[in-house]
Amino acid sequence: MWLIRVGALVVWRGQVVPIVNRYVDKEGAQYQIHTKARDGALVQDVHVTLGQFLGALNDHATHCVGDKVALSRFDLYIKARWWSFTRGEVLYRVNDILDSRRRRVIPQTELLQRLEAVAAG
């Protein structure tokens, strides 16, 4: 069984929040998450599963593995995507087809900023 630690940052309801509590039984684990509603009220979700976290991550991520990104004059591709539980953001491994050894890890916020800068000129 794969468990996420209490205090790890996850994306839930469009917000990056820490896991408040974890309940483990023989069928799996469920997590407690606290978020804020638009009016500032506390929203408590108690029975969140790993599958629901993965669905929220897919909704939050802007790129998928295999997507071509225009960061330079060469074709660069997303080779891997994962969630950092300590940084609270999506990380992408990007490399190019000319040299598969050249790899770099780029956070999603930086990737979007670089794509906007290339598109702007």
XYZ file of N, CA and C in Angstrom:
363
model
N 0.846 -1.176 0.000
C 0.000 0.000 0.000
C 0.893 1.240 0.000
N 0.558 2.205 -0.833
C 1.320 3.437 -0.940
C 0.664 4.489 -0.056
N 1.405 5.087 0.875
C 0.872 6.064 1.817
C 1.540 7.415 1.635
N 0.765 8.454 1.793
C 1.276 9.824 1.784
C 1.365 10.268 3.239
N 2.460 10.900 3.598
C 2.664 11.284 4.994
C 1.770 12.469 5.382
N 1.457 12.559 6.647
C 0.719 13.702 7.188
C 1.619 14.927 7.083
N 1.091 16.029 6.621
C 1.861 17.252 6.429
C 2.353 17.442 5.009
N 2.260 16.393 4.192
C 2.675 16.523 2.791
C 1.731 17.470 2.059
N 2.278 18.241 1.142
C 1.464 19.180 0.373
C 0.819 18.467 -0.812
N -0.489 18.675 -0.962
C -1.245 18.097 -2.067
C -2.103 19.194 -2.686
N -2.545 18.960 -3.903
C -3.458 19.891 -4.540
C -4.871 19.326 -4.360
N -5.765 20.166 -3.831
C -7.133 19.744 -3.588
C -8.044 20.959 -3.716
N -9.103 20.814 -4.494
C -10.048 21.907 -4.762
C -9.328 23.146 -5.311
N -8.285 22.910 -6.103
C -7.551 24.004 -6.714
C -6.590 24.718 -5.785
N -6.407 24.205 -4.579
C -5.519 24.826 -3.603
C -4.425 23.833 -3.211
N -3.262 24.336 -2.903
C -2.179 23.491 -2.396
C -2.235 23.576 -0.877
N -2.540 22.439 -0.254
C -2.747 22.386 1.189
C -2.047 21.160 1.769
N -1.717 21.191 3.073
C -1.114 20.012 3.692
C -2.178 18.990 4.094
N -1.751 17.738 4.171
C -2.625 16.681 4.677
C -2.707 16.842 6.190
N -3.910 16.891 6.714
C -4.121 17.110 8.141
C -4.040 15.803 8.920
N -4.631 14.733 8.377
C -4.632 13.456 9.076
C -4.745 12.323 8.068
N -4.374 11.127 8.494
C -4.431 9.950 7.633
C -5.057 8.805 8.414
N -5.979 8.087 7.776
C -6.641 6.938 8.380
C -6.332 5.724 7.515
N -5.684 4.716 8.099
C -5.272 3.535 7.357
C -6.040 2.329 7.889
N -6.602 1.549 6.969
C -7.206 0.274 7.328
C -6.785 -0.755 6.294
N -7.340 -1.961 6.365
C -6.896 -3.031 5.474
C -7.259 -2.785 4.015
N -8.205 -1.929 3.741
C -8.634 -1.659 2.361
C -7.895 -0.488 1.730
N -7.164 0.267 2.498
C -6.431 1.404 1.950
C -6.350 2.545 2.937
N -6.010 3.693 2.425
C -5.858 4.875 3.270
C -6.814 5.966 2.810
N -7.267 6.741 3.771
C -8.078 7.913 3.496
C -7.450 9.084 4.233
N -7.596 10.263 3.657
C -6.904 11.431 4.167
C -7.894 12.535 4.510
N -7.511 13.362 5.478
C -8.300 14.526 5.860
C -7.595 15.773 5.344
N -8.355 16.621 4.660
C -7.824 17.832 4.049
C -8.684 19.022 4.480
N -8.049 20.133 4.775
C -8.765 21.385 5.072
C -8.457 22.390 3.972
N -9.497 22.947 3.381
C -9.342 24.012 2.392
C -10.230 25.182 2.798
N -10.143 26.250 2.051
C -10.981 27.423 2.312
C -11.962 27.611 1.168
N -13.197 27.925 1.518
C -14.212 28.251 0.520
C -13.982 29.680 0.040
N -14.702 30.066 -0.987
C -14.530 31.436 -1.525
C -14.844 32.513 -0.502
N -15.760 32.210 0.411
C -16.112 33.204 1.428
C -15.183 33.153 2.643
N -14.167 32.284 2.604
C -13.189 32.181 3.677
C -13.522 31.127 4.715
N -14.653 30.448 4.565
C -15.042 29.419 5.519
C -14.178 28.170 5.346
N -13.964 27.470 6.439
C -13.177 26.254 6.424
C -13.999 25.111 5.834
N -13.397 24.373 4.885
C -14.026 23.200 4.288
C -13.180 21.995 4.675
N -13.813 21.000 5.321
C -13.098 19.809 5.752
C -13.545 18.622 4.910
N -12.605 17.981 4.241
C -12.872 16.747 3.514
C -12.146 15.641 4.253
N -12.889 14.607 4.689
C -12.313 13.600 5.558
C -11.966 12.312 4.829
N -12.728 11.901 3.851
C -12.536 10.600 3.213
C -11.970 10.750 1.798
N -10.820 11.401 1.669
C -10.183 11.604 0.377
C -9.217 10.448 0.129
N -9.290 9.857 -1.056
C -8.438 8.715 -1.381
C -7.282 9.136 -2.292
N -6.340 8.238 -2.462
C -5.206 8.481 -3.349
C -5.682 8.719 -4.780
N -6.679 7.979 -5.216
C -7.225 8.161 -6.563
C -7.800 9.550 -6.773
N -8.435 10.095 -5.752
C -8.963 11.457 -5.854
C -7.833 12.479 -5.928
N -6.742 12.237 -5.185
C -5.575 13.121 -5.281
C -5.003 13.102 -6.690
N -4.896 11.913 -7.275
C -4.351 11.807 -8.628
C -5.242 12.511 -9.648
N -6.555 12.416 -9.477
C -7.469 13.136 -10.363
C -7.302 14.644 -10.236
N -7.146 15.135 -9.008
C -6.934 16.571 -8.796
C -5.603 17.012 -9.386
N -4.584 16.154 -9.288
C -3.279 16.464 -9.877
C -3.382 16.559 -11.391
N -4.095 15.645 -12.014
C -4.274 15.698 -13.468
C -5.007 16.961 -13.892
N -5.968 17.402 -13.097
C -6.669 18.649 -13.411
C -5.764 19.864 -13.244
N -4.850 19.805 -12.288
C -3.974 20.934 -11.979
C -2.793 21.056 -12.955
N -2.306 19.928 -13.446
C -1.138 19.933 -14.334
C -1.506 20.504 -15.697
N -0.608 21.283 -16.268
C -0.876 21.926 -17.557
C -0.335 21.137 -18.738
N 0.615 20.237 -18.506
C 1.223 19.466 -19.589
C 1.230 17.988 -19.247
N 1.274 17.162 -20.270
C 1.335 15.711 -20.119
C 2.660 15.202 -20.669
N 3.006 13.983 -20.297
C 4.206 13.352 -20.832
C 4.037 13.200 -22.344
N 5.069 13.610 -23.090
C 5.031 13.550 -24.549
C 4.688 14.865 -25.213
N 4.225 15.852 -24.451
C 3.912 17.159 -25.031
C 5.189 17.857 -25.490
N 5.097 18.532 -26.639
C 6.216 19.327 -27.142
C 6.088 20.736 -26.573
N 7.196 21.263 -26.059
C 7.206 22.612 -25.498
C 8.248 23.441 -26.229
N 7.913 24.689 -26.498
C 8.791 25.579 -27.257
C 9.591 26.454 -26.300
N 10.649 25.880 -25.720
C 11.510 26.641 -24.815
C 12.785 27.109 -25.491
N 13.087 26.571 -26.655
C 14.286 26.965 -27.394
C 14.009 26.746 -28.873
N 15.055 26.873 -29.675
C 14.860 26.687 -31.115
C 14.754 25.222 -31.495
N 15.071 24.324 -30.556
C 14.945 22.894 -30.786
C 13.640 22.382 -30.194
N 13.195 21.233 -30.675
C 11.998 20.616 -30.119
C 12.329 19.970 -28.778
N 11.688 20.442 -27.736
C 11.847 19.863 -26.403
C 10.555 19.140 -26.043
N 10.690 18.074 -25.296
C 9.527 17.265 -24.950
C 9.485 17.007 -23.450
N 8.266 16.895 -22.927
C 8.063 16.500 -21.544
C 8.313 14.993 -21.466
N 9.297 14.598 -20.689
C 9.644 13.182 -20.557
C 9.055 12.557 -19.295
N 8.812 13.365 -18.267
C 8.236 12.849 -17.022
C 7.525 13.982 -16.302
N 6.534 13.606 -15.502
C 5.788 14.584 -14.706
C 5.485 13.936 -13.365
N 5.703 14.695 -12.285
C 5.368 14.184 -10.964
C 5.053 15.336 -10.041
N 4.467 15.004 -8.906
C 4.083 15.976 -7.899
C 5.118 15.948 -6.782
N 5.585 17.111 -6.377
C 6.506 17.219 -5.251
C 5.697 17.487 -3.988
N 5.692 16.523 -3.074
C 4.938 16.678 -1.828
C 5.586 17.669 -0.880
N 6.857 17.974 -1.062
C 7.530 18.943 -0.194
C 7.436 20.360 -0.743
N 7.512 20.521 -2.060
C 7.428 21.850 -2.676
C 6.000 22.258 -2.991
N 5.117 21.283 -3.157
C 3.718 21.581 -3.447
C 3.500 22.063 -4.865
N 4.187 21.450 -5.833
C 3.989 21.834 -7.224
C 4.341 20.687 -8.161
N 3.858 20.812 -9.390
C 4.141 19.814 -10.412
C 5.535 20.076 -10.964
N 6.316 19.018 -11.103
C 7.642 19.111 -11.693
C 7.647 18.346 -13.005
N 8.367 18.886 -13.984
C 8.472 18.259 -15.300
C 9.935 17.989 -15.609
N 10.210 16.833 -16.183
C 11.539 16.558 -16.721
C 11.448 16.801 -18.218
N 12.265 17.720 -18.699
C 12.248 18.118 -20.102
C 13.610 17.782 -20.700
N 13.608 17.171 -21.885
C 14.859 17.003 -22.619
C 14.557 17.096 -24.108
N 15.584 17.064 -24.912
C 15.373 17.208 -26.343
C 15.738 15.927 -27.067
N 15.352 15.852 -28.320
C 15.578 14.624 -29.080
C 17.003 14.531 -29.601
N 17.774 15.617 -29.552
C 19.148 15.588 -30.040
C 20.083 14.877 -29.072
N 19.846 15.035 -27.784
C 20.716 14.420 -26.792
C 19.864 14.039 -25.590
N 19.554 12.768 -25.444
C 18.662 12.330 -24.370
C 19.320 12.442 -22.995
N 20.638 12.661 -22.943
C 21.314 12.814 -21.655
C 21.084 14.205 -21.069
N 20.762 15.170 -21.896
C 20.514 16.523 -21.385
C 19.094 16.561 -20.826
N 19.019 16.589 -19.531
C 17.719 16.617 -18.866
C 17.710 17.735 -17.849
N 16.577 18.298 -17.671
C 16.428 19.309 -16.636
C 15.041 19.195 -16.026
N 14.969 19.488 -14.746
C 13.702 19.461 -14.024
C 13.223 20.902 -13.895
N 11.993 21.138 -14.330
C 11.440 22.487 -14.323
C 10.106 22.466 -13.577
N 9.930 23.317 -12.557
C 8.630 23.429 -11.895
C 7.599 24.010 -12.859
N 6.337 23.689 -12.633
C 5.274 24.126 -13.535
C 5.189 25.646 -13.639
N 5.355 26.364 -12.529
C 5.270 27.822 -12.582
C 6.370 28.401 -13.467
N 7.584 27.872 -13.325
C 8.695 28.348 -14.158
C 8.482 27.978 -15.623
N 7.980 26.783 -15.885
C 7.712 26.356 -17.255
C 6.707 27.278 -17.929
N 5.633 27.625 -17.222
C 4.623 28.521 -17.793
C 5.204 29.912 -18.043
N 6.023 30.417 -17.131
C 6.646 31.732 -17.318
C 7.573 31.727 -18.527
N 8.346 30.668 -18.680
C 9.269 30.580 -19.815
C 8.519 30.451 -21.131
N 7.423 29.708 -21.134
C 6.619 29.589 -22.348
C 5.987 30.929 -22.737
N 5.519 31.695 -21.757
C 4.959 33.025 -22.014
C 6.027 33.956 -22.557
N 7.239 33.888 -22.007
C 8.331 34.744 -22.469
C 8.712 34.416 -23.909
N 8.752 33.135 -24.254
C 9.077 32.740 -25.636
C 7.957 33.176 -26.577
N 6.718 33.038 -26.154
C 5.593 33.421 -27.001
C 5.526 34.934 -27.203
N 5.937 35.690 -26.196
C 5.887 37.159 -26.274
C 6.981 37.710 -27.177
N 8.026 36.974 -27.374
C 9.030 37.522 -28.278
C 10.364 37.093 -27.914
